[in-house]
Amino acid sequence: MLVSLPSFRPERFGARQWTYPYQGLAQDVQAYQVARLQPGLSPGERDDIRDRALSSSANQDQFRLLDSVQSFGEARLAHVDALLRRGTDAAVAAAATEAIGLNVQATMYASSLSTQNVQVVTVLRQALIWTAVLTGLLSVLLIVRALWLWQQERDRLAAREARQREALRLASHELRRPLQQLLLATDLLRQAGTVAERQQLLALVEDSVTQLASRADLTRLNELYLDVNLQLAPRDLGPLLRAFAGIRVAVEVPPAPLTWLVDANRLRQTVENLVENALKYTDGPVEVSLRSVEGRPQILVRDHGEGMSPEMRARAFLAYERGPQGLINGDGLGLSLVRRYARAHGGDVTLEDAEGGGTLARLTLGIPPTPF
């Protein structure tokens, strides 16, 4: 605005080009001050900006009328250069202030050389003061923005690390069962007396190894446990559930095949967690049954224990929630993973009071959502 006034036209104000090095010095030093606070800059880029500022402060020959300019205030070029070479944040901030002051002194000295009247000089000085204030505000805004970007990056890294820790905890939880089964099978294999027993135990070893490989793929931990990505295929659910039959576990499946589109490994983990919880918190039998309800498979896991309060059922599927008073060892991750896998299959899982006592887990399968 000021340069548009007649009294500020170059031909009346005099040559001002000699002040450009002072302006350039202030800009270079402020650019280096901001660069030191920007986490996204590489060391090479930051060094280039520093070298440009040092080159400007060390080249005294480019600063015309330096003695006269320095006599107009307390700012000194030598101070700027010395502060820059210290290389600390405080020293660079002081160098920026000194360079701005030197630039202001140069501008004011140039104004004193002109033949402008007192009113124009007053307006110019006010403009220079506002320029210094705005420059300071701009520097503050740049610093705040750099700090905000740094905090955003820090939060993003923290969130990614938290997800990685969660995936590793879930993987550790799910690897425990096949590892225990493998250790038991290898121990029994040493005592097997017949070929048939050895063949049965070898099949158990092979199944355990297959499950370990399925659950411990380090390249797919997110797909396995967090952003679940199913490997779907049509599967008769009856044989999958019969494998859970044991001394305390009774399995009932319909005589006709009940085929559904599932990820067999993830569905097996789901039922494993439900059966394991039922066995862990009760001493009686556990019943697993399969049926079709409204054209969709339902897997029921029932125990004959004391049951669960409504408050416990409401919290049961939250991560790190455990059974009554935490009396049983565990980390409380199994049921949270059960619900995640059930919903990935387009269904859900619920807990309810069983008729006659105990708890009934109802796992309903649906149509898995189509990935984008």
mmCIF file of C-alpha atoms in Angstrom:
data_model
loop_
_atom_site.group_PDB
_atom_site.id
_atom_site.type_symbol
_atom_site.label_atom_id
_atom_site.label_comp_id
_atom_site.label_asym_id
_atom_site.label_seq_id
_atom_site.Cartn_x
_atom_site.Cartn_y
_atom_site.Cartn_z
ATOM 1 C CA MET A 1 0.000 0.000 0.000
ATOM 2 C CA LEU A 2 2.785 2.432 0.907
ATOM 3 C CA VAL A 3 4.601 2.107 -2.409
ATOM 4 C CA SER A 4 1.431 3.240 -4.187
ATOM 5 C CA LEU A 5 1.661 6.660 -2.527
ATOM 6 C CA PRO A 6 3.350 9.386 -4.630
ATOM 7 C CA SER A 7 5.889 10.168 -1.929
ATOM 8 C CA PHE A 8 7.014 6.510 -1.910
ATOM 9 C CA ARG A 9 7.693 6.143 -5.624
ATOM 10 C CA PRO A 10 11.272 4.939 -6.308
ATOM 11 C CA GLU A 11 12.286 8.024 -8.209
ATOM 12 C CA ARG A 12 11.479 10.231 -5.187
ATOM 13 C CA PHE A 13 12.481 7.789 -2.423
ATOM 14 C CA GLY A 14 15.909 6.966 -3.829
ATOM 15 C CA ALA A 15 17.619 3.698 -4.722
ATOM 16 C CA ARG A 16 16.778 0.970 -2.229
ATOM 17 C CA GLN A 17 18.458 -2.026 -3.877
ATOM 18 C CA TRP A 18 21.349 -1.932 -1.413
ATOM 19 C CA THR A 19 19.001 -3.086 1.392
ATOM 20 C CA TYR A 20 18.112 -6.373 -0.376
ATOM 21 C CA PRO A 21 21.002 -8.355 1.192
ATOM 22 C CA TYR A 22 19.719 -7.401 4.653
ATOM 23 C CA GLN A 23 16.248 -8.642 3.726
ATOM 24 C CA GLY A 24 17.706 -11.831 2.249
ATOM 25 C CA LEU A 25 19.722 -12.461 5.424
ATOM 26 C CA ALA A 26 16.602 -12.168 7.598
ATOM 27 C CA GLN A 27 14.675 -14.530 5.315
ATOM 28 C CA ASP A 28 17.497 -17.118 5.180
ATOM 29 C CA VAL A 29 17.955 -17.172 8.959
ATOM 30 C CA GLN A 30 14.194 -17.439 9.589
ATOM 31 C CA ALA A 31 13.974 -20.257 7.027
ATOM 32 C CA TYR A 32 16.710 -22.130 8.909
ATOM 33 C CA GLN A 33 14.929 -21.534 12.229
ATOM 34 C CA VAL A 34 11.708 -23.065 10.852
ATOM 35 C CA ALA A 35 13.584 -25.940 9.142
ATOM 36 C CA ARG A 36 15.060 -27.048 12.474
ATOM 37 C CA LEU A 37 11.527 -27.533 13.805
ATOM 38 C CA GLN A 38 10.109 -29.447 10.831
ATOM 39 C CA PRO A 39 10.362 -33.250 11.432
ATOM 40 C CA GLY A 40 9.615 -34.056 7.794
ATOM 41 C CA LEU A 41 12.831 -32.501 6.438
ATOM 42 C CA SER A 42 15.781 -34.777 5.732
ATOM 43 C CA PRO A 43 19.167 -33.940 7.301
ATOM 44 C CA GLY A 44 20.474 -33.057 3.837
ATOM 45 C CA GLU A 45 17.699 -30.534 3.189
ATOM 46 C CA ARG A 46 18.179 -28.994 6.618
ATOM 47 C CA ASP A 47 21.946 -28.695 6.046
ATOM 48 C CA ASP A 48 21.365 -26.960 2.694
ATOM 49 C CA ILE A 49 19.153 -24.331 4.352
ATOM 50 C CA ARG A 50 21.737 -23.841 7.134
ATOM 51 C CA ASP A 51 24.577 -23.431 4.611
ATOM 52 C CA ARG A 52 22.565 -20.820 2.712
ATOM 53 C CA ALA A 53 22.062 -18.800 5.904
ATOM 54 C CA LEU A 54 25.761 -19.072 6.864
ATOM 55 C CA SER A 55 26.842 -18.080 3.356
ATOM 56 C CA SER A 56 24.673 -14.973 3.588
ATOM 57 C CA SER A 57 25.933 -13.943 7.042
ATOM 58 C CA ALA A 58 29.611 -14.560 6.193
ATOM 59 C CA ASN A 59 29.648 -12.494 2.978
ATOM 60 C CA GLN A 60 30.178 -9.044 4.499
ATOM 61 C CA ASP A 61 30.991 -7.418 1.141
ATOM 62 C CA GLN A 62 27.382 -7.645 -0.031
ATOM 63 C CA PHE A 63 26.145 -5.454 2.833
ATOM 64 C CA ARG A 64 26.593 -1.873 1.666
ATOM 65 C CA LEU A 65 26.741 0.945 4.227
ATOM 66 C CA LEU A 66 27.095 -1.691 6.968
ATOM 67 C CA ASP A 67 28.749 0.639 9.483
ATOM 68 C CA SER A 68 26.044 3.246 9.042
ATOM 69 C CA VAL A 69 23.276 0.652 9.278
ATOM 70 C CA GLN A 70 24.769 -0.813 12.456
ATOM 71 C CA SER A 71 25.011 2.663 13.970
ATOM 72 C CA PHE A 72 21.224 2.913 13.633
ATOM 73 C CA GLY A 73 20.582 0.307 16.324
ATOM 74 C CA GLU A 74 22.004 -2.550 18.374
ATOM 75 C CA ALA A 75 21.799 -5.343 15.753
ATOM 76 C CA ARG A 76 25.169 -6.501 14.345
ATOM 77 C CA LEU A 77 25.997 -8.737 11.379
ATOM 78 C CA ALA A 78 28.835 -10.368 13.341
ATOM 79 C CA HIS A 79 26.351 -11.340 16.049
ATOM 80 C CA VAL A 80 24.113 -13.038 13.468
ATOM 81 C CA ASP A 81 27.035 -15.052 12.073
ATOM 82 C CA ALA A 82 28.322 -16.058 15.523
ATOM 83 C CA LEU A 83 24.884 -17.150 16.724
ATOM 84 C CA LEU A 84 24.284 -19.223 13.591
ATOM 85 C CA ARG A 85 27.566 -21.083 14.062
ATOM 86 C CA ARG A 86 26.606 -22.144 17.589
ATOM 87 C CA GLY A 87 23.935 -24.372 16.055
ATOM 88 C CA THR A 88 21.524 -24.524 19.015
ATOM 89 C CA ASP A 89 17.785 -23.784 18.803
ATOM 90 C CA ALA A 90 18.124 -20.827 21.176
ATOM 91 C CA ALA A 91 21.099 -19.410 19.265
ATOM 92 C CA VAL A 92 19.319 -19.749 15.903
ATOM 93 C CA ALA A 93 16.209 -18.038 17.330
ATOM 94 C CA ALA A 94 18.416 -15.205 18.611
ATOM 95 C CA ALA A 95 20.127 -15.002 15.204
ATOM 96 C CA ALA A 96 16.715 -14.650 13.530
ATOM 97 C CA THR A 97 15.809 -11.816 15.894
ATOM 98 C CA GLU A 98 19.191 -10.138 15.267
ATOM 99 C CA ALA A 99 18.817 -10.498 11.475
ATOM 100 C CA ILE A 100 15.315 -9.016 11.568
ATOM 101 C CA GLY A 101 16.648 -6.145 13.658
ATOM 102 C CA LEU A 102 19.504 -5.568 11.214
ATOM 103 C CA ASN A 103 17.032 -5.546 8.339
ATOM 104 C CA VAL A 104 14.850 -3.058 10.213
ATOM 105 C CA GLN A 105 17.911 -0.854 10.866
ATOM 106 C CA ALA A 106 18.872 -0.984 7.177
ATOM 107 C CA THR A 107 15.378 -0.008 6.137
ATOM 108 C CA MET A 108 15.217 2.793 8.671
ATOM 109 C CA TYR A 109 18.633 4.089 7.604
ATOM 110 C CA ALA A 110 17.518 4.070 3.984
ATOM 111 C CA SER A 111 14.469 6.034 5.048
ATOM 112 C CA SER A 112 16.671 8.578 6.803
ATOM 113 C CA LEU A 113 18.550 9.135 3.537
ATOM 114 C CA SER A 114 15.387 10.136 1.755
ATOM 115 C CA THR A 115 13.941 13.619 1.616
ATOM 116 C CA GLN A 116 10.506 12.542 2.742
ATOM 117 C CA ASN A 117 8.636 14.641 5.249
ATOM 118 C CA VAL A 118 8.168 13.645 8.873
ATOM 119 C CA GLN A 119 4.674 12.269 8.312
ATOM 120 C CA VAL A 120 5.824 9.833 5.593
ATOM 121 C CA VAL A 121 8.756 8.674 7.746
ATOM 122 C CA THR A 122 6.353 8.052 10.651
ATOM 123 C CA VAL A 123 4.053 6.004 8.429
ATOM 124 C CA LEU A 124 7.026 4.041 7.128
ATOM 125 C CA ARG A 125 8.279 3.268 10.613
ATOM 126 C CA GLN A 126 4.831 2.070 11.643
ATOM 127 C CA ALA A 127 4.720 -0.122 8.567
ATOM 128 C CA LEU A 128 8.132 -1.578 9.409
ATOM 129 C CA ILE A 129 7.055 -2.285 12.972
ATOM 130 C CA TRP A 130 3.952 -4.076 11.730
ATOM 131 C CA THR A 131 6.087 -5.991 9.262
ATOM 132 C CA ALA A 132 8.321 -7.154 12.093
ATOM 133 C CA VAL A 133 5.267 -8.101 14.169
ATOM 134 C CA LEU A 134 3.680 -9.982 11.269
ATOM 135 C CA THR A 135 6.980 -11.710 10.548
ATOM 136 C CA GLY A 136 7.144 -12.784 14.172
ATOM 137 C CA LEU A 137 3.550 -14.008 14.042
ATOM 138 C CA LEU A 138 4.286 -15.906 10.848
ATOM 139 C CA SER A 139 7.277 -17.517 12.523
ATOM 140 C CA VAL A 140 5.113 -18.527 15.474
ATOM 141 C CA LEU A 141 2.468 -19.965 13.152
ATOM 142 C CA LEU A 142 5.093 -21.946 11.266
ATOM 143 C CA ILE A 143 6.493 -23.277 14.530
ATOM 144 C CA VAL A 144 3.021 -24.246 15.762
ATOM 145 C CA ARG A 145 2.289 -25.988 12.474
ATOM 146 C CA ALA A 146 5.588 -27.881 12.642
ATOM 147 C CA LEU A 147 4.802 -29.007 16.197
ATOM 148 C CA TRP A 148 1.285 -30.054 15.165
ATOM 149 C CA LEU A 149 2.659 -32.131 12.282
ATOM 150 C CA TRP A 150 5.164 -33.725 14.642
ATOM 151 C CA GLN A 151 2.385 -34.629 17.100
ATOM 152 C CA GLN A 152 0.252 -36.060 14.280
ATOM 153 C CA GLU A 153 3.132 -38.253 13.131
ATOM 154 C CA ARG A 154 3.817 -39.338 16.704
ATOM 155 C CA ASP A 155 0.162 -40.290 17.239
ATOM 156 C CA ARG A 156 0.107 -42.222 13.959
ATOM 157 C CA LEU A 157 3.196 -44.209 14.920
ATOM 158 C CA ALA A 158 1.777 -44.899 18.386
ATOM 159 C CA ALA A 159 -1.480 -46.179 16.878
ATOM 160 C CA ARG A 160 0.401 -48.437 14.467
ATOM 161 C CA GLU A 161 2.545 -49.841 17.282
ATOM 162 C CA ALA A 162 -0.571 -50.470 19.392
ATOM 163 C CA ARG A 163 -2.170 -52.428 16.533
ATOM 164 C CA GLN A 164 0.995 -54.472 16.091
ATOM 165 C CA ARG A 165 1.058 -55.293 19.807
ATOM 166 C CA GLU A 166 -2.604 -56.319 19.715
ATOM 167 C CA ALA A 167 -2.011 -58.595 16.713
ATOM 168 C CA LEU A 168 0.947 -60.244 18.455
ATOM 169 C CA ARG A 169 -1.058 -60.789 21.649
ATOM 170 C CA LEU A 170 -3.897 -62.406 19.700
ATOM 171 C CA ALA A 171 -1.448 -64.575 17.757
ATOM 172 C CA SER A 172 0.177 -65.706 21.007
ATOM 173 C CA HIS A 173 -3.255 -66.531 22.434
ATOM 174 C CA GLU A 174 -4.247 -68.596 19.388
ATOM 175 C CA LEU A 175 -0.914 -70.439 19.084
ATOM 176 C CA ARG A 176 -1.174 -71.822 22.604
ATOM 177 C CA ARG A 177 -3.720 -74.587 21.829
ATOM 178 C CA PRO A 178 -1.994 -76.178 18.800
ATOM 179 C CA LEU A 179 1.331 -75.978 20.645
ATOM 180 C CA GLN A 180 -0.125 -77.785 23.645
ATOM 181 C CA GLN A 181 -1.692 -80.376 21.355
ATOM 182 C CA LEU A 182 1.613 -80.857 19.539
ATOM 183 C CA LEU A 183 3.548 -81.336 22.779
ATOM 184 C CA LEU A 184 0.979 -83.839 24.068
ATOM 185 C CA ALA A 185 0.966 -85.807 20.805
ATOM 186 C CA THR A 186 4.764 -86.043 20.629
ATOM 187 C CA ASP A 187 4.886 -87.183 24.267
ATOM 188 C CA LEU A 188 2.264 -89.875 23.648
ATOM 189 C CA LEU A 189 4.026 -90.903 20.440
ATOM 190 C CA ARG A 190 6.989 -92.098 22.478
ATOM 191 C CA GLN A 191 4.695 -94.442 24.386
ATOM 192 C CA ALA A 192 2.602 -95.689 21.456
ATOM 193 C CA GLY A 193 2.629 -99.472 21.304
ATOM 194 C CA THR A 194 0.875 -100.202 18.013
ATOM 195 C CA VAL A 195 1.105 -98.964 14.445
ATOM 196 C CA ALA A 196 -2.491 -97.744 14.593
ATOM 197 C CA GLU A 197 -1.767 -95.627 17.662
ATOM 198 C CA ARG A 198 1.315 -94.136 16.024
ATOM 199 C CA GLN A 199 -0.629 -93.333 12.849
ATOM 200 C CA GLN A 200 -3.349 -91.624 14.897
ATOM 201 C CA LEU A 201 -0.817 -89.574 16.846
ATOM 202 C CA LEU A 202 1.096 -88.648 13.674
ATOM 203 C CA ALA A 203 -2.153 -87.366 12.183
ATOM 204 C CA LEU A 204 -2.619 -85.269 15.327
ATOM 205 C CA VAL A 205 0.929 -83.909 14.956
ATOM 206 C CA GLU A 206 0.284 -83.009 11.307
ATOM 207 C CA ASP A 207 -2.965 -81.252 12.243
ATOM 208 C CA SER A 208 -1.191 -79.269 14.979
ATOM 209 C CA VAL A 209 1.580 -78.198 12.615
ATOM 210 C CA THR A 210 -1.000 -77.144 10.016
ATOM 211 C CA GLN A 211 -2.834 -75.035 12.597
ATOM 212 C CA LEU A 212 0.423 -73.451 13.758
ATOM 213 C CA ALA A 213 1.281 -72.481 10.189
ATOM 214 C CA SER A 214 -2.227 -71.089 9.674
ATOM 215 C CA ARG A 215 -2.101 -68.919 12.801
ATOM 216 C CA ALA A 216 1.519 -67.729 12.797
ATOM 217 C CA ASP A 217 1.983 -66.197 9.329
ATOM 218 C CA LEU A 218 3.889 -63.048 10.337
ATOM 219 C CA THR A 219 3.206 -61.454 6.942
ATOM 220 C CA ARG A 220 -0.571 -61.680 7.531
ATOM 221 C CA LEU A 221 -1.029 -60.913 11.237
ATOM 222 C CA ASN A 222 -3.319 -57.947 10.512
ATOM 223 C CA GLU A 223 -5.447 -60.029 8.129
ATOM 224 C CA LEU A 224 -5.594 -62.919 10.610
ATOM 225 C CA TYR A 225 -6.448 -61.011 13.783
ATOM 226 C CA LEU A 226 -7.312 -57.327 13.169
ATOM 227 C CA ASP A 227 -8.681 -56.468 9.717
ATOM 228 C CA VAL A 228 -9.835 -60.045 9.215
ATOM 229 C CA ASN A 229 -9.493 -61.283 5.629
ATOM 230 C CA LEU A 230 -11.134 -64.705 5.264
ATOM 231 C CA GLN A 231 -10.023 -67.501 2.926
ATOM 232 C CA LEU A 232 -13.520 -68.691 2.011
ATOM 233 C CA ALA A 233 -14.497 -72.069 0.567
ATOM 234 C CA PRO A 234 -17.626 -74.296 0.742
ATOM 235 C CA ARG A 235 -17.256 -76.659 3.693
ATOM 236 C CA ASP A 236 -19.403 -79.335 5.333
ATOM 237 C CA LEU A 237 -19.582 -78.116 8.919
ATOM 238 C CA GLY A 238 -20.372 -81.529 10.447
ATOM 239 C CA PRO A 239 -16.876 -83.085 10.239
ATOM 240 C CA LEU A 240 -15.318 -79.832 11.459
ATOM 241 C CA LEU A 241 -17.411 -79.972 14.653
ATOM 242 C CA ARG A 242 -17.031 -83.731 15.194
ATOM 243 C CA ALA A 243 -13.310 -83.145 15.725
ATOM 244 C CA PHE A 244 -14.159 -81.482 19.051
ATOM 245 C CA ALA A 245 -15.726 -84.611 20.558
ATOM 246 C CA GLY A 246 -13.937 -85.770 23.702
ATOM 247 C CA ILE A 247 -14.341 -87.096 27.212
ATOM 248 C CA ARG A 248 -16.295 -84.045 28.390
ATOM 249 C CA VAL A 249 -17.435 -82.723 25.010
ATOM 250 C CA ALA A 250 -20.444 -84.255 23.236
ATOM 251 C CA VAL A 251 -21.033 -83.245 19.611
ATOM 252 C CA GLU A 252 -24.355 -83.522 17.795
ATOM 253 C CA VAL A 253 -24.617 -82.753 14.070
ATOM 254 C CA PRO A 254 -27.404 -83.486 11.568
ATOM 255 C CA PRO A 255 -26.998 -86.638 9.456
ATOM 256 C CA ALA A 256 -27.227 -84.695 6.198
ATOM 257 C CA PRO A 257 -24.298 -82.480 5.168
ATOM 258 C CA LEU A 258 -24.669 -78.819 6.105
ATOM 259 C CA THR A 259 -22.383 -76.981 3.693
ATOM 260 C CA TRP A 260 -21.582 -73.278 4.067
ATOM 261 C CA LEU A 261 -19.084 -70.757 2.709
ATOM 262 C CA VAL A 262 -16.538 -70.381 5.539
ATOM 263 C CA ASP A 263 -12.874 -69.987 6.350
ATOM 264 C CA ALA A 264 -12.368 -73.399 7.951
ATOM 265 C CA ASN A 265 -9.304 -72.402 9.986
ATOM 266 C CA ARG A 266 -10.895 -69.260 11.417
ATOM 267 C CA LEU A 267 -14.178 -71.074 12.158
ATOM 268 C CA ARG A 268 -12.230 -73.797 13.934
ATOM 269 C CA GLN A 269 -10.515 -71.144 16.090
ATOM 270 C CA THR A 270 -13.928 -69.645 16.874
ATOM 271 C CA VAL A 271 -15.403 -72.931 18.094
ATOM 272 C CA GLU A 272 -12.147 -73.791 19.910
ATOM 273 C CA ASN A 273 -12.415 -70.623 21.988
ATOM 274 C CA LEU A 274 -16.077 -71.252 22.842
ATOM 275 C CA VAL A 275 -15.435 -74.879 23.853
ATOM 276 C CA GLU A 276 -12.272 -73.966 25.773
ATOM 277 C CA ASN A 277 -14.146 -71.304 27.760
ATOM 278 C CA ALA A 278 -16.966 -73.743 28.578
ATOM 279 C CA LEU A 279 -14.475 -76.379 29.784
ATOM 280 C CA LYS A 280 -12.408 -73.837 31.682
ATOM 281 C CA TYR A 281 -15.211 -72.325 33.763
ATOM 282 C CA THR A 282 -17.244 -75.488 34.453
ATOM 283 C CA ASP A 283 -16.507 -79.018 35.648
ATOM 284 C CA GLY A 284 -19.437 -80.718 33.942
ATOM 285 C CA PRO A 285 -20.081 -81.820 30.358
ATOM 286 C CA VAL A 286 -20.080 -79.482 27.372
ATOM 287 C CA GLU A 287 -22.476 -79.966 24.457
ATOM 288 C CA VAL A 288 -21.753 -78.784 20.901
ATOM 289 C CA SER A 289 -24.547 -78.963 18.344
ATOM 290 C CA LEU A 290 -25.146 -77.844 14.773
ATOM 291 C CA ARG A 291 -28.467 -76.941 13.207
ATOM 292 C CA SER A 292 -29.974 -74.845 10.429
ATOM 293 C CA VAL A 293 -32.231 -71.940 11.433
ATOM 294 C CA GLU A 294 -34.001 -69.978 8.686
ATOM 295 C CA GLY A 295 -31.512 -71.311 6.176
ATOM 296 C CA ARG A 296 -28.439 -70.253 8.159
ATOM 297 C CA PRO A 297 -26.124 -72.502 10.204
ATOM 298 C CA GLN A 298 -26.156 -72.158 13.976
ATOM 299 C CA ILE A 299 -23.505 -73.676 16.233
ATOM 300 C CA LEU A 300 -24.491 -74.016 19.897
ATOM 301 C CA VAL A 301 -22.000 -74.551 22.724
ATOM 302 C CA ARG A 302 -23.651 -75.230 26.072
ATOM 303 C CA ASP A 303 -22.179 -75.826 29.521
ATOM 304 C CA HIS A 304 -23.844 -76.816 32.799
ATOM 305 C CA GLY A 305 -22.111 -74.358 35.091
ATOM 306 C CA GLU A 306 -23.428 -71.543 37.263
ATOM 307 C CA GLY A 307 -24.216 -69.289 34.333
ATOM 308 C CA MET A 308 -23.369 -65.620 33.871
ATOM 309 C CA SER A 309 -24.945 -62.440 35.162
ATOM 310 C CA PRO A 310 -26.311 -59.932 32.612
ATOM 311 C CA GLU A 311 -23.417 -57.593 33.468
ATOM 312 C CA MET A 312 -20.840 -60.317 32.772
ATOM 313 C CA ARG A 313 -22.502 -61.235 29.466
ATOM 314 C CA ALA A 314 -22.471 -57.564 28.410
ATOM 315 C CA ARG A 315 -18.702 -57.355 29.009
ATOM 316 C CA ALA A 316 -17.714 -60.859 27.910
ATOM 317 C CA PHE A 317 -16.797 -59.950 24.333
ATOM 318 C CA LEU A 318 -14.582 -57.012 25.321
ATOM 319 C CA ALA A 319 -10.838 -57.605 25.083
ATOM 320 C CA TYR A 320 -9.120 -58.513 28.372
ATOM 321 C CA GLU A 321 -12.405 -59.326 30.144
ATOM 322 C CA ARG A 322 -12.164 -62.591 32.080
ATOM 323 C CA GLY A 323 -14.495 -64.916 33.935
ATOM 324 C CA PRO A 324 -15.916 -64.572 37.441
ATOM 325 C CA GLN A 325 -13.439 -62.574 39.549
ATOM 326 C CA GLY A 326 -10.608 -63.639 37.218
ATOM 327 C CA LEU A 327 -10.298 -66.963 39.060
ATOM 328 C CA ILE A 328 -9.106 -68.807 35.960
ATOM 329 C CA ASN A 329 -5.791 -68.055 34.270
ATOM 330 C CA GLY A 330 -6.139 -66.326 30.921
ATOM 331 C CA ASP A 331 -5.795 -63.017 29.156
ATOM 332 C CA GLY A 332 -9.423 -62.414 28.182
ATOM 333 C CA LEU A 333 -8.850 -62.292 24.412
ATOM 334 C CA GLY A 334 -10.664 -65.424 23.229
ATOM 335 C CA LEU A 335 -14.258 -64.177 23.126
ATOM 336 C CA SER A 336 -13.301 -60.839 21.565
ATOM 337 C CA LEU A 337 -11.690 -62.795 18.720
ATOM 338 C CA VAL A 338 -14.765 -65.079 18.503
ATOM 339 C CA ARG A 339 -17.031 -62.100 17.833
ATOM 340 C CA ARG A 340 -14.565 -60.626 15.320
ATOM 341 C CA TYR A 341 -14.471 -63.891 13.328
ATOM 342 C CA ALA A 342 -18.254 -64.386 13.596
ATOM 343 C CA ARG A 343 -18.975 -60.944 12.175
ATOM 344 C CA ALA A 344 -16.364 -61.420 9.453
ATOM 345 C CA HIS A 345 -18.489 -64.433 8.400
ATOM 346 C CA GLY A 346 -21.564 -62.184 8.191
ATOM 347 C CA GLY A 347 -22.995 -63.483 11.467
ATOM 348 C CA ASP A 348 -22.620 -62.936 15.196
ATOM 349 C CA VAL A 349 -22.286 -64.703 18.534
ATOM 350 C CA THR A 350 -24.374 -64.236 21.677
ATOM 351 C CA LEU A 351 -24.350 -65.576 25.227
ATOM 352 C CA GLU A 352 -27.570 -66.469 27.042
ATOM 353 C CA ASP A 353 -28.834 -68.497 29.973
ATOM 354 C CA ALA A 354 -29.355 -72.139 29.047
ATOM 355 C CA GLU A 355 -32.607 -73.851 29.951
ATOM 356 C CA GLY A 356 -32.000 -75.808 33.137
ATOM 357 C CA GLY A 357 -28.880 -73.848 34.076
ATOM 358 C CA GLY A 358 -25.549 -73.022 32.537
ATOM 359 C CA THR A 359 -24.584 -70.793 29.637
ATOM 360 C CA LEU A 360 -25.419 -71.189 25.954
ATOM 361 C CA ALA A 361 -23.169 -69.629 23.297
ATOM 362 C CA ARG A 362 -25.064 -69.209 20.010
ATOM 363 C CA LEU A 363 -22.859 -68.735 16.928
ATOM 364 C CA THR A 364 -24.831 -67.834 13.791
ATOM 365 C CA LEU A 365 -23.141 -67.772 10.386
ATOM 366 C CA GLY A 366 -24.264 -65.523 7.562
ATOM 367 C CA ILE A 367 -23.092 -64.364 4.174
ATOM 368 C CA PRO A 368 -19.581 -62.883 4.526
ATOM 369 C CA PRO A 369 -19.471 -59.251 3.354
ATOM 370 C CA THR A 370 -17.905 -58.693 -0.029
ATOM 371 C CA PRO A 371 -14.543 -56.875 0.347
ATOM 372 C CA PHE A 372 -14.190 -53.543 -1.465
#
